[in-house]
């Protein structure tokens, strides 16, 4: 496997990386957790958007993601929506799931 580098973090090379999940239900909880990441030994962040109360509203997700980007500028951010079947917090039909992922990929706001 060829390593990839995102924001100075080499994934697939050297020591294993520490990924910290952010699982807040509100924007405030999410940003509070983001501030705590800066005091940790995290190498990257996974935003588990399935925990967010507005997880199907692309506009609100994009706003939170912009705030996360500002707060965690130096960290790669992984955007994840785990379905109930995958152990996630919310049920979502395939069409809505695919649309959400497509819409978010088009924003180019996550790594």
Short mmCIF file of N, CA, C and O in Angstrom, two decimals, residues 3-59:
data_model
loop_
_atom_site.label_atom_id
_atom_site.label_comp_id
_atom_site.label_asym_id
_atom_site.label_seq_id
_atom_site.Cartn_x
_atom_site.Cartn_y
_atom_site.Cartn_z
N UNK A 3 1.63 4.95 0.95
CA UNK A 3 1.17 5.92 1.95
C UNK A 3 0.60 7.18 1.29
O UNK A 3 0.98 7.53 0.18
N UNK A 4 -0.33 7.82 2.00
CA UNK A 4 -0.85 9.11 1.56
C UNK A 4 -0.53 10.15 2.63
O UNK A 4 -0.41 9.82 3.81
N UNK A 5 -0.38 11.38 2.20
CA UNK A 5 -0.08 12.46 3.14
C UNK A 5 -1.17 13.51 3.05
O UNK A 5 -1.49 14.00 1.97
N UNK A 6 -1.77 13.82 4.19
CA UNK A 6 -2.80 14.84 4.29
C UNK A 6 -2.41 15.78 5.42
O UNK A 6 -2.27 15.36 6.56
N UNK A 7 -2.21 17.04 5.08
CA UNK A 7 -1.85 18.06 6.06
C UNK A 7 -0.65 17.64 6.90
O UNK A 7 -0.64 17.82 8.12
N UNK A 8 0.33 17.04 6.26
CA UNK A 8 1.55 16.65 6.95
C UNK A 8 1.47 15.33 7.70
O UNK A 8 2.46 14.88 8.26
N UNK A 9 0.31 14.69 7.73
CA UNK A 9 0.15 13.40 8.38
C UNK A 9 0.26 12.31 7.32
O UNK A 9 -0.52 12.28 6.37
N UNK A 10 1.27 11.44 7.48
CA UNK A 10 1.47 10.34 6.55
C UNK A 10 0.71 9.11 7.05
O UNK A 10 1.06 8.56 8.10
N UNK A 11 -0.29 8.71 6.30
CA UNK A 11 -1.11 7.56 6.65
C UNK A 11 -0.61 6.38 5.85
O UNK A 11 -0.52 6.45 4.62
N UNK A 12 -0.30 5.29 6.55
CA UNK A 12 0.24 4.12 5.89
C UNK A 12 1.76 4.07 5.93
O UNK A 12 2.38 3.27 5.24
N UNK A 13 2.36 4.93 6.73
CA UNK A 13 3.82 5.00 6.84
C UNK A 13 4.17 5.32 8.29
O UNK A 13 3.51 6.13 8.94
N UNK A 14 5.19 4.69 8.80
CA UNK A 14 5.65 4.99 10.16
C UNK A 14 4.72 4.44 11.23
O UNK A 14 4.04 3.43 11.03
N UNK A 15 4.68 5.13 12.33
CA UNK A 15 3.85 4.71 13.47
C UNK A 15 2.37 4.76 13.11
O UNK A 15 1.95 5.60 12.32
N UNK A 16 1.57 3.86 13.72
CA UNK A 16 0.11 3.95 13.52
C UNK A 16 -0.39 5.33 13.98
O UNK A 16 0.16 5.92 14.91
N UNK A 17 -1.41 5.82 13.33
CA UNK A 17 -1.95 7.15 13.64
C UNK A 17 -3.11 7.03 14.61
O UNK A 17 -3.83 6.03 14.64
N UNK A 18 -3.28 8.07 15.41
CA UNK A 18 -4.37 8.12 16.38
C UNK A 18 -5.47 8.99 15.81
O UNK A 18 -5.26 10.16 15.50
N UNK A 19 -6.65 8.39 15.65
CA UNK A 19 -7.82 9.08 15.12
C UNK A 19 -8.84 9.23 16.23
O UNK A 19 -9.27 8.24 16.82
N UNK A 20 -9.22 10.47 16.51
CA UNK A 20 -10.18 10.75 17.58
C UNK A 20 -11.55 11.04 16.97
O UNK A 20 -11.66 11.88 16.08
N UNK A 21 -12.59 10.32 17.43
CA UNK A 21 -13.93 10.60 16.91
C UNK A 21 -14.56 11.80 17.61
O UNK A 21 -14.34 12.03 18.79
N UNK A 22 -15.35 12.54 16.86
CA UNK A 22 -16.17 13.62 17.40
C UNK A 22 -17.61 13.17 17.21
O UNK A 22 -18.03 12.88 16.08
N UNK A 23 -18.37 13.10 18.32
CA UNK A 23 -19.70 12.49 18.28
C UNK A 23 -20.78 13.35 18.93
O UNK A 23 -21.74 12.83 19.49
N UNK A 24 -20.68 14.65 18.83
CA UNK A 24 -21.68 15.53 19.44
C UNK A 24 -23.00 15.54 18.70
O UNK A 24 -23.06 15.33 17.49
N UNK A 25 -24.05 15.81 19.45
CA UNK A 25 -25.40 15.90 18.87
C UNK A 25 -25.73 17.31 18.39
O UNK A 25 -26.61 17.49 17.56
N UNK A 26 -25.04 18.31 18.93
CA UNK A 26 -25.28 19.70 18.55
C UNK A 26 -23.97 20.33 18.07
O UNK A 26 -22.88 19.80 18.35
N UNK A 27 -24.09 21.46 17.39
CA UNK A 27 -22.90 22.17 16.93
C UNK A 27 -22.02 22.53 18.12
O UNK A 27 -20.79 22.39 18.05
N UNK A 28 -22.62 22.96 19.20
CA UNK A 28 -21.86 23.36 20.38
C UNK A 28 -21.08 22.17 20.95
O UNK A 28 -19.90 22.31 21.31
N UNK A 29 -21.73 21.01 21.06
CA UNK A 29 -21.03 19.82 21.56
C UNK A 29 -19.88 19.43 20.64
O UNK A 29 -18.80 19.06 21.10
N UNK A 30 -20.13 19.50 19.35
CA UNK A 30 -19.11 19.14 18.36
C UNK A 30 -17.89 20.05 18.49
O UNK A 30 -16.75 19.59 18.52
N UNK A 31 -18.12 21.35 18.60
CA UNK A 31 -17.01 22.30 18.70
C UNK A 31 -16.29 22.20 20.04
O UNK A 31 -15.08 22.40 20.11
N UNK A 32 -17.01 21.86 21.10
CA UNK A 32 -16.37 21.62 22.40
C UNK A 32 -15.43 20.43 22.30
O UNK A 32 -14.29 20.49 22.78
N UNK A 33 -15.88 19.37 21.66
CA UNK A 33 -15.03 18.20 21.49
C UNK A 33 -13.83 18.53 20.60
O UNK A 33 -12.72 18.04 20.83
N UNK A 34 -14.04 19.37 19.59
CA UNK A 34 -12.94 19.77 18.71
C UNK A 34 -11.86 20.49 19.50
O UNK A 34 -10.66 20.25 19.29
N UNK A 35 -12.25 21.36 20.41
CA UNK A 35 -11.28 22.08 21.24
C UNK A 35 -10.46 21.10 22.09
O UNK A 35 -9.27 21.29 22.30
N UNK A 36 -11.13 20.04 22.55
CA UNK A 36 -10.44 19.04 23.38
C UNK A 36 -9.42 18.24 22.57
O UNK A 36 -8.41 17.80 23.12
N UNK A 37 -9.67 18.08 21.28
CA UNK A 37 -8.74 17.35 20.42
C UNK A 37 -7.37 18.00 20.44
O UNK A 37 -6.33 17.33 20.44
N UNK A 38 -7.35 19.33 20.49
CA UNK A 38 -6.08 20.06 20.45
C UNK A 38 -5.21 19.78 21.67
O UNK A 38 -4.01 20.00 21.63
N UNK A 39 -5.80 19.27 22.74
CA UNK A 39 -5.05 18.92 23.95
C UNK A 39 -4.77 17.43 24.02
O UNK A 39 -4.42 16.92 25.08
N UNK A 40 -4.94 16.73 22.92
CA UNK A 40 -4.73 15.28 22.89
C UNK A 40 -3.53 14.96 21.99
O UNK A 40 -2.90 15.85 21.43
N UNK A 41 -3.27 13.69 21.84
CA UNK A 41 -2.18 13.26 20.97
C UNK A 41 -2.73 12.78 19.62
O UNK A 41 -2.09 11.99 18.93
N UNK A 42 -3.89 13.28 19.23
CA UNK A 42 -4.53 12.86 17.98
C UNK A 42 -3.71 13.29 16.77
O UNK A 42 -3.09 14.36 16.77
N UNK A 43 -3.74 12.43 15.75
CA UNK A 43 -3.12 12.75 14.47
C UNK A 43 -4.17 13.21 13.45
O UNK A 43 -3.87 13.95 12.54
N UNK A 44 -5.39 12.70 13.60
CA UNK A 44 -6.49 13.07 12.72
C UNK A 44 -7.80 12.91 13.46
O UNK A 44 -7.85 12.36 14.56
N UNK A 45 -8.88 13.41 12.85
CA UNK A 45 -10.19 13.45 13.48
C UNK A 45 -11.21 12.80 12.56
O UNK A 45 -11.17 12.98 11.35
N UNK A 46 -12.12 12.05 13.16
CA UNK A 46 -13.26 11.50 12.43
C UNK A 46 -14.52 12.17 12.98
O UNK A 46 -14.83 12.02 14.15
N UNK A 47 -15.23 12.91 12.12
CA UNK A 47 -16.51 13.46 12.56
C UNK A 47 -17.58 12.45 12.23
O UNK A 47 -17.89 12.19 11.07
N UNK A 48 -18.17 11.86 13.27
CA UNK A 48 -19.26 10.90 13.13
C UNK A 48 -20.56 11.69 13.01
O UNK A 48 -21.25 11.96 13.98
N UNK A 49 -20.89 12.08 11.80
CA UNK A 49 -22.03 12.96 11.56
C UNK A 49 -23.36 12.28 11.90
O UNK A 49 -24.35 12.97 12.14
N UNK A 50 -23.39 10.95 11.97
CA UNK A 50 -24.63 10.26 12.35
C UNK A 50 -25.07 10.59 13.77
O UNK A 50 -26.24 10.40 14.11
N UNK A 51 -24.20 11.13 14.59
CA UNK A 51 -24.57 11.56 15.93
C UNK A 51 -25.23 12.94 15.93
O UNK A 51 -25.96 13.27 16.86
N UNK A 52 -24.95 13.73 14.92
CA UNK A 52 -25.42 15.12 14.85
C UNK A 52 -26.93 15.16 14.61
O UNK A 52 -27.47 14.47 13.75
N UNK A 53 -27.64 15.98 15.40
CA UNK A 53 -29.10 16.08 15.30
C UNK A 53 -29.58 16.50 13.91
O UNK A 53 -30.68 16.13 13.50
N UNK A 54 -28.80 17.27 13.20
CA UNK A 54 -29.18 17.77 11.87
C UNK A 54 -28.42 17.01 10.77
O UNK A 54 -28.05 17.58 9.74
N UNK A 55 -28.23 15.72 10.96
CA UNK A 55 -27.34 14.93 10.11
C UNK A 55 -27.81 14.76 8.67
O UNK A 55 -27.04 14.26 7.84
N UNK A 56 -29.02 15.15 8.34
CA UNK A 56 -29.48 15.05 6.95
C UNK A 56 -29.62 16.41 6.28
O UNK A 56 -30.03 16.49 5.13
N UNK A 57 -29.24 17.46 6.97
CA UNK A 57 -29.32 18.81 6.44
C UNK A 57 -27.93 19.24 5.95
O UNK A 57 -27.08 19.64 6.74
N UNK A 58 -27.70 19.14 4.64
CA UNK A 58 -26.38 19.39 4.07
C UNK A 58 -25.89 20.80 4.40
O UNK A 58 -24.72 21.01 4.70
N UNK A 59 -26.80 21.78 4.38
CA UNK A 59 -26.40 23.16 4.69
C UNK A 59 -25.86 23.27 6.11
O UNK A 59 -24.81 23.85 6.35
#
